[in-house]
Amino acid sequence: EKGGWSSFMAKEISEEPEAISKTLLGRIVDGAVRLSELDVLGEGALANIDRVVILGCGTASYSGMLGKYAIEKWARIPVDVELSHEFRYRDPVINDRTLVVSISQSGETMDTLMAVKYAVAAGAKTLSICNTQGATIARESDAAIYTHAGPEVAVASTKAFVAQVAALYLFGLHLAQVRGTLSPEEISGLLGELQALPDQLATVLEQHDAITQLAGWMTDTRSVLFLGRHAGYPVALEGALKLKELAYIHAEGFAAGELKHGPIALIEPGQPVFVIVPSPRAKDSLHKKVVSNIQEIRARGARILAIAEQGDAAVLPYADLVIPIPLASTLFEPLLAVAPLQIFAMELAAAKGLDVDQPRNLAKSVTVE
Ligand code: BG6
């Protein structure tokens, strides 16, 4: 069943381009989004919501952060992202104008299921983004957008994550379509970029061997930090989660802008730091700011492992290793930047002789609260 791969996780990472294209399949028609599964919500339902709350646990919560960035930018609706298990215990403000979007690969995570039930009882509209047909969370929700990543066997989520992001982006563009916040030309352009991602991601996966080599050098590492900004921040959090889960190495992800507010104190000579570098082509100044973060920590002895856009010469003088990713717009970069971190965690775990599909103490789907 592993199809020649050493683990389910390796196989599932190799399936990521397909997971994205299958999730998009049939849902883009003539340069517009067509999500017929949302029809059950009724005419006008999505035009009337004034807030979105995204819920999930672990990896799903990080795809949710990217969903927030996309929905707010494209559809101009305020979005909160919350861990499912925190949500219902703090008396959150939700009502019939709130759309609660739950994200769950399995569709059975008890924390998320209970949060969805709470939202239903409070009168919110509910949408599930789920990878497992007919799962409980999807059935409890008003509507479901299924990701078509195929069964995910390895405990650590990989292809489901990229499929969740693709589904959230489709949904964000659908909202923008319904609410008229983007022009049809803008929507069609963004959908075109989304459709180009599977081929771009396939070229990133070709760097597997180089990343395996890096992981092989780092088996004695005690701690790894991950820095990202804007769309790179959830990628940093996910990279750290993967390393903890699989290789049992202390890892933390930070927003790069937060560095000077504390985490820089952790930097000592030899500390490995992955940095997800924003594109130098973006119209904001984030590339410059992150390069200056790199200079600051490099001056304190950090070893810089940069994930940067192809041809980004500014990082070269300061990086111990650069993993290049193809050119993409800011919100699409995470779909290209996350795979190297998944591969790194998997190969480091494998180099330590650990079971990458079944890490200790973890379950694929946690059905207790
Ligand atoms: C954890 C898994 O228990 O649950 C993670 O180990 C996963 O990989 C998280 O991200 C959420 O699971 P699901 O099925 O709700 O997406």
mmCIF file of C-alpha atoms in Angstrom, residues 48-305:
data_model
loop_
_atom_site.group_PDB
_atom_site.id
_atom_site.type_symbol
_atom_site.label_atom_id
_atom_site.label_comp_id
_atom_site.label_asym_id
_atom_site.label_seq_id
_atom_site.Cartn_x
_atom_site.Cartn_y
_atom_site.Cartn_z
ATOM 1 C CA ASN A 48 -25.707 38.169 5.243
ATOM 2 C CA ILE A 49 -22.978 36.870 7.498
ATOM 3 C CA ASP A 50 -20.922 39.520 9.269
ATOM 4 C CA ARG A 51 -18.253 37.328 10.820
ATOM 5 C CA VAL A 52 -16.455 34.051 10.254
ATOM 6 C CA VAL A 53 -15.006 31.895 13.018
ATOM 7 C CA ILE A 54 -12.622 29.129 11.952
ATOM 8 C CA LEU A 55 -12.093 26.174 14.278
ATOM 9 C CA GLY A 56 -9.603 23.321 14.211
ATOM 10 C CA CYS A 57 -6.874 21.523 16.158
ATOM 11 C CA GLY A 58 -3.194 21.048 15.347
ATOM 12 C CA THR A 59 -2.384 21.250 11.664
ATOM 13 C CA ALA A 60 -5.995 22.111 10.823
ATOM 14 C CA SER A 61 -5.741 25.261 12.953
ATOM 15 C CA TYR A 62 -2.757 26.406 10.894
ATOM 16 C CA SER A 63 -4.569 25.941 7.602
ATOM 17 C CA GLY A 64 -7.323 27.952 9.314
ATOM 18 C CA MET A 65 -4.936 30.865 9.877
ATOM 19 C CA LEU A 66 -4.229 30.947 6.150
ATOM 20 C CA GLY A 67 -7.988 30.810 5.553
ATOM 21 C CA LYS A 68 -8.351 33.885 7.750
ATOM 22 C CA TYR A 69 -5.713 35.826 5.837
ATOM 23 C CA ALA A 70 -7.347 34.926 2.514
ATOM 24 C CA ILE A 71 -10.970 35.547 3.511
ATOM 25 C CA GLU A 72 -10.194 38.905 5.120
ATOM 26 C CA LYS A 73 -8.119 40.049 2.145
ATOM 27 C CA TRP A 74 -10.468 38.879 -0.586
ATOM 28 C CA ALA A 75 -13.942 39.006 0.973
ATOM 29 C CA ARG A 76 -13.412 41.739 3.603
ATOM 30 C CA ILE A 77 -15.192 39.854 6.402
ATOM 31 C CA PRO A 78 -13.654 39.726 9.874
ATOM 32 C CA VAL A 79 -12.380 36.231 10.655
ATOM 33 C CA ASP A 80 -11.263 34.741 13.952
ATOM 34 C CA VAL A 81 -9.326 31.497 14.137
ATOM 35 C CA GLU A 82 -9.608 29.557 17.320
ATOM 36 C CA LEU A 83 -8.532 26.200 18.657
ATOM 37 C CA SER A 84 -11.689 24.100 18.914
ATOM 38 C CA HIS A 85 -11.058 23.117 22.521
ATOM 39 C CA GLU A 86 -10.750 26.724 23.672
ATOM 40 C CA PHE A 87 -13.821 27.957 21.839
ATOM 41 C CA ARG A 88 -16.893 26.805 23.710
ATOM 42 C CA TYR A 89 -15.555 27.240 27.219
ATOM 43 C CA ARG A 90 -15.176 31.008 27.060
ATOM 44 C CA ASP A 91 -18.693 32.134 26.174
ATOM 45 C CA PRO A 92 -17.847 33.317 22.633
ATOM 46 C CA VAL A 93 -20.033 35.891 20.841
ATOM 47 C CA ILE A 94 -21.731 34.082 17.972
ATOM 48 C CA ASN A 95 -25.183 34.370 16.459
ATOM 49 C CA ASP A 96 -27.143 33.698 13.271
ATOM 50 C CA ARG A 97 -24.926 36.119 11.350
ATOM 51 C CA THR A 98 -21.794 34.149 12.234
ATOM 52 C CA LEU A 99 -20.447 31.467 9.944
ATOM 53 C CA VAL A 100 -18.466 28.851 11.851
ATOM 54 C CA VAL A 101 -16.045 26.968 9.590
ATOM 55 C CA SER A 102 -14.620 23.816 11.143
ATOM 56 C CA ILE A 103 -11.563 22.159 9.650
ATOM 57 C CA SER A 104 -10.811 18.507 10.267
ATOM 58 C CA GLN A 105 -9.071 15.912 8.152
ATOM 59 C CA SER A 106 -10.776 13.013 9.923
ATOM 60 C CA GLY A 107 -14.024 14.804 10.642
ATOM 61 C CA GLU A 108 -14.074 12.933 13.950
ATOM 62 C CA THR A 109 -11.901 15.033 16.273
ATOM 63 C CA MET A 110 -14.004 15.293 19.419
ATOM 64 C CA ASP A 111 -12.796 18.782 20.402
ATOM 65 C CA THR A 112 -13.886 20.125 17.025
ATOM 66 C CA LEU A 113 -17.144 18.163 16.985
ATOM 67 C CA MET A 114 -18.167 19.578 20.383
ATOM 68 C CA ALA A 115 -17.301 23.105 19.244
ATOM 69 C CA VAL A 116 -19.460 22.657 16.130
ATOM 70 C CA LYS A 117 -22.375 21.388 18.234
ATOM 71 C CA TYR A 118 -22.008 24.450 20.444
ATOM 72 C CA ALA A 119 -22.086 26.714 17.368
ATOM 73 C CA VAL A 120 -25.201 24.971 16.019
ATOM 74 C CA ALA A 121 -26.947 25.407 19.371
ATOM 75 C CA ALA A 122 -26.034 29.107 19.366
ATOM 76 C CA GLY A 123 -27.746 29.519 15.981
ATOM 77 C CA ALA A 124 -24.617 30.030 13.869
ATOM 78 C CA LYS A 125 -24.356 28.751 10.316
ATOM 79 C CA THR A 126 -21.839 25.950 10.082
ATOM 80 C CA LEU A 127 -19.555 24.767 7.317
ATOM 81 C CA SER A 128 -17.189 21.828 7.587
ATOM 82 C CA ILE A 129 -13.988 21.390 5.603
ATOM 83 C CA CYS A 130 -13.327 17.718 5.886
ATOM 84 C CA ASN A 131 -11.350 14.996 4.103
ATOM 85 C CA THR A 132 -13.427 11.969 5.080
ATOM 86 C CA GLN A 133 -16.733 11.419 3.293
ATOM 87 C CA GLY A 134 -19.702 11.209 5.633
ATOM 88 C CA ALA A 135 -17.688 12.024 8.779
ATOM 89 C CA THR A 136 -19.528 13.106 11.917
ATOM 90 C CA ILE A 137 -18.447 16.770 11.853
ATOM 91 C CA ALA A 138 -19.549 17.123 8.227
ATOM 92 C CA ARG A 139 -22.922 15.563 9.056
ATOM 93 C CA GLU A 140 -23.443 17.874 12.031
ATOM 94 C CA SER A 141 -22.735 20.956 9.888
ATOM 95 C CA ASP A 142 -25.127 22.814 7.579
ATOM 96 C CA ALA A 143 -22.758 22.371 4.639
ATOM 97 C CA ALA A 144 -19.483 20.612 3.875
ATOM 98 C CA ILE A 145 -16.687 21.235 1.408
ATOM 99 C CA TYR A 146 -14.790 17.972 1.092
ATOM 100 C CA THR A 147 -11.092 18.060 0.407
ATOM 101 C CA HIS A 148 -10.196 15.313 -2.021
ATOM 102 C CA ALA A 149 -6.722 14.505 -0.707
ATOM 103 C CA GLY A 150 -7.503 10.783 -0.491
ATOM 104 C CA PRO A 151 -7.066 8.731 2.699
ATOM 105 C CA GLU A 152 -4.302 10.007 4.963
ATOM 106 C CA VAL A 153 -2.765 7.174 6.977
ATOM 107 C CA ALA A 154 0.317 8.701 8.597
ATOM 108 C CA VAL A 155 -0.544 10.317 11.933
ATOM 109 C CA ALA A 156 1.162 13.588 11.000
ATOM 110 C CA SER A 157 -1.030 15.476 8.558
ATOM 111 C CA THR A 158 0.603 16.536 5.273
ATOM 112 C CA LYS A 159 -1.435 16.297 2.078
ATOM 113 C CA ALA A 160 -4.616 17.064 4.017
ATOM 114 C CA PHE A 161 -3.087 20.390 5.073
ATOM 115 C CA VAL A 162 -2.439 21.611 1.528
ATOM 116 C CA ALA A 163 -5.880 20.385 0.438
ATOM 117 C CA GLN A 164 -7.473 22.288 3.356
ATOM 118 C CA VAL A 165 -5.694 25.468 2.317
ATOM 119 C CA ALA A 166 -6.826 24.992 -1.295
ATOM 120 C CA ALA A 167 -10.431 24.471 -0.132
ATOM 121 C CA LEU A 168 -10.294 27.527 2.144
ATOM 122 C CA TYR A 169 -8.943 29.636 -0.713
ATOM 123 C CA LEU A 170 -11.726 28.441 -3.009
ATOM 124 C CA PHE A 171 -14.193 29.330 -0.290
ATOM 125 C CA GLY A 172 -12.582 32.759 0.217
ATOM 126 C CA LEU A 173 -12.873 33.474 -3.486
ATOM 127 C CA HIS A 174 -16.464 32.209 -3.459
ATOM 128 C CA LEU A 175 -17.259 34.684 -0.673
ATOM 129 C CA ALA A 176 -15.558 37.454 -2.648
ATOM 130 C CA GLN A 177 -17.678 36.487 -5.647
ATOM 131 C CA VAL A 178 -20.924 36.516 -3.649
ATOM 132 C CA ARG A 179 -20.145 39.786 -1.915
ATOM 133 C CA GLY A 180 -18.610 41.529 -4.921
ATOM 134 C CA THR A 181 -15.394 42.449 -3.130
ATOM 135 C CA LEU A 182 -13.195 41.316 -6.043
ATOM 136 C CA SER A 183 -13.850 41.773 -9.756
ATOM 137 C CA PRO A 184 -14.466 38.689 -11.914
ATOM 138 C CA GLU A 185 -11.064 39.354 -13.536
ATOM 139 C CA GLU A 186 -9.308 39.395 -10.183
ATOM 140 C CA ILE A 187 -11.047 36.169 -9.154
ATOM 141 C CA SER A 188 -10.192 34.440 -12.396
ATOM 142 C CA GLY A 189 -6.552 35.545 -12.088
ATOM 143 C CA LEU A 190 -6.279 34.179 -8.541
ATOM 144 C CA LEU A 191 -7.943 30.908 -9.549
ATOM 145 C CA GLY A 192 -5.415 30.590 -12.365
ATOM 146 C CA GLU A 193 -2.595 30.970 -9.841
ATOM 147 C CA LEU A 194 -4.218 28.354 -7.622
ATOM 148 C CA GLN A 195 -4.415 25.933 -10.540
ATOM 149 C CA ALA A 196 -0.723 26.443 -11.300
ATOM 150 C CA LEU A 197 0.306 25.391 -7.782
ATOM 151 C CA PRO A 198 0.309 21.583 -8.226
ATOM 152 C CA ASP A 199 2.974 21.754 -10.963
ATOM 153 C CA GLN A 200 4.986 24.290 -8.977
ATOM 154 C CA LEU A 201 4.795 22.103 -5.877
ATOM 155 C CA ALA A 202 5.989 19.083 -7.859
ATOM 156 C CA THR A 203 9.244 20.970 -8.573
ATOM 157 C CA VAL A 204 9.661 21.716 -4.855
ATOM 158 C CA LEU A 205 9.305 18.006 -4.041
ATOM 159 C CA GLU A 206 12.265 17.301 -6.345
ATOM 160 C CA GLN A 207 14.467 18.758 -3.608
ATOM 161 C CA HIS A 208 13.691 15.821 -1.318
ATOM 162 C CA ASP A 209 17.247 14.413 -1.457
ATOM 163 C CA ALA A 210 18.897 17.716 -0.519
ATOM 164 C CA ILE A 211 16.558 18.037 2.465
ATOM 165 C CA THR A 212 17.241 14.422 3.495
ATOM 166 C CA GLN A 213 20.940 15.233 3.527
ATOM 167 C CA LEU A 214 20.358 18.276 5.754
ATOM 168 C CA ALA A 215 18.248 16.172 8.140
ATOM 169 C CA GLY A 216 20.990 13.544 8.261
ATOM 170 C CA TRP A 217 23.452 16.156 9.556
ATOM 171 C CA MET A 218 21.095 17.266 12.306
ATOM 172 C CA THR A 219 20.289 14.099 14.250
ATOM 173 C CA ASP A 220 21.946 15.443 17.419
ATOM 174 C CA THR A 221 20.087 18.746 17.328
ATOM 175 C CA ARG A 222 18.217 19.552 20.546
ATOM 176 C CA SER A 223 16.174 22.541 19.401
ATOM 177 C CA VAL A 224 15.082 24.124 16.124
ATOM 178 C CA LEU A 225 13.325 27.451 15.668
ATOM 179 C CA PHE A 226 11.091 28.482 12.767
ATOM 180 C CA LEU A 227 10.426 32.072 11.750
ATOM 181 C CA GLY A 228 7.867 33.368 9.304
ATOM 182 C CA ARG A 229 5.872 36.490 8.681
ATOM 183 C CA HIS A 230 2.389 37.048 7.221
ATOM 184 C CA ALA A 231 1.542 33.895 5.231
ATOM 185 C CA GLY A 232 4.899 32.437 6.310
ATOM 186 C CA TYR A 233 3.916 32.539 9.991
ATOM 187 C CA PRO A 234 1.459 29.605 9.928
ATOM 188 C CA VAL A 235 4.082 27.720 7.897
ATOM 189 C CA ALA A 236 6.602 28.322 10.691
ATOM 190 C CA LEU A 237 4.103 27.022 13.267
ATOM 191 C CA GLU A 238 3.388 23.946 11.155
ATOM 192 C CA GLY A 239 7.105 23.269 10.578
ATOM 193 C CA ALA A 240 7.669 23.330 14.345
ATOM 194 C CA LEU A 241 4.661 21.087 15.026
ATOM 195 C CA LYS A 242 5.881 18.506 12.508
ATOM 196 C CA LEU A 243 9.348 18.404 14.057
ATOM 197 C CA LYS A 244 7.947 17.951 17.579
ATOM 198 C CA GLU A 245 5.500 15.257 16.491
ATOM 199 C CA LEU A 246 7.905 13.209 14.418
ATOM 200 C CA ALA A 247 11.450 13.749 15.625
ATOM 201 C CA TYR A 248 10.706 14.553 19.298
ATOM 202 C CA ILE A 249 12.882 17.639 19.077
ATOM 203 C CA HIS A 250 11.992 20.841 20.859
ATOM 204 C CA ALA A 251 10.777 23.211 18.187
ATOM 205 C CA GLU A 252 9.001 26.531 18.197
ATOM 206 C CA GLY A 253 7.550 28.681 15.464
ATOM 207 C CA PHE A 254 7.508 32.451 15.802
ATOM 208 C CA ALA A 255 6.210 35.418 13.884
ATOM 209 C CA ALA A 256 9.435 37.031 12.664
ATOM 210 C CA GLY A 257 8.309 40.451 13.899
ATOM 211 C CA GLU A 258 8.066 39.024 17.417
ATOM 212 C CA LEU A 259 11.756 38.089 17.486
ATOM 213 C CA LYS A 260 12.914 41.308 19.106
ATOM 214 C CA HIS A 261 10.136 41.015 21.729
ATOM 215 C CA GLY A 262 11.605 37.898 23.289
ATOM 216 C CA PRO A 263 12.659 34.912 21.193
ATOM 217 C CA ILE A 264 15.932 36.516 20.092
ATOM 218 C CA ALA A 265 17.171 35.777 23.620
ATOM 219 C CA LEU A 266 17.143 32.094 22.663
ATOM 220 C CA ILE A 267 19.690 32.555 19.913
ATOM 221 C CA GLU A 268 23.108 31.217 20.770
ATOM 222 C CA PRO A 269 25.918 30.049 18.513
ATOM 223 C CA GLY A 270 24.895 27.049 16.421
ATOM 224 C CA GLN A 271 21.113 27.391 16.945
ATOM 225 C CA PRO A 272 19.402 26.197 13.741
ATOM 226 C CA VAL A 273 16.644 28.530 12.545
ATOM 227 C CA PHE A 274 14.421 27.882 9.547
ATOM 228 C CA VAL A 275 13.252 31.142 8.031
ATOM 229 C CA ILE A 276 10.394 31.340 5.554
ATOM 230 C CA VAL A 277 11.381 34.413 3.572
ATOM 231 C CA PRO A 278 8.638 36.518 1.916
ATOM 232 C CA SER A 279 8.991 37.249 -1.774
ATOM 233 C CA PRO A 280 11.178 40.243 -2.687
ATOM 234 C CA ARG A 281 8.577 41.048 -5.370
ATOM 235 C CA ALA A 282 5.715 41.656 -2.919
ATOM 236 C CA LYS A 283 4.708 45.303 -2.663
ATOM 237 C CA ASP A 284 5.050 45.386 1.106
ATOM 238 C CA SER A 285 8.418 45.725 2.832
ATOM 239 C CA LEU A 286 8.289 42.354 4.540
ATOM 240 C CA HIS A 287 11.126 40.807 2.558
ATOM 241 C CA LYS A 288 13.506 43.519 3.747
ATOM 242 C CA LYS A 289 12.311 43.189 7.330
ATOM 243 C CA VAL A 290 12.770 39.415 7.400
ATOM 244 C CA VAL A 291 16.223 39.676 5.793
ATOM 245 C CA SER A 292 17.155 42.094 8.541
ATOM 246 C CA ASN A 293 15.858 39.565 11.146
ATOM 247 C CA ILE A 294 18.123 37.001 9.501
ATOM 248 C CA GLN A 295 21.100 39.360 9.782
ATOM 249 C CA GLU A 296 20.362 39.968 13.476
ATOM 250 C CA ILE A 297 20.236 36.298 14.429
ATOM 251 C CA ARG A 298 23.071 35.345 12.123
ATOM 252 C CA ALA A 299 25.250 37.933 13.913
ATOM 253 C CA ARG A 300 24.470 36.034 17.149
ATOM 254 C CA GLY A 301 25.604 32.739 15.659
ATOM 255 C CA ALA A 302 22.340 31.231 14.362
ATOM 256 C CA ARG A 303 22.559 28.757 11.504
ATOM 257 C CA ILE A 304 20.085 29.942 8.872
ATOM 258 C CA LEU A 305 18.090 27.502 6.791
#
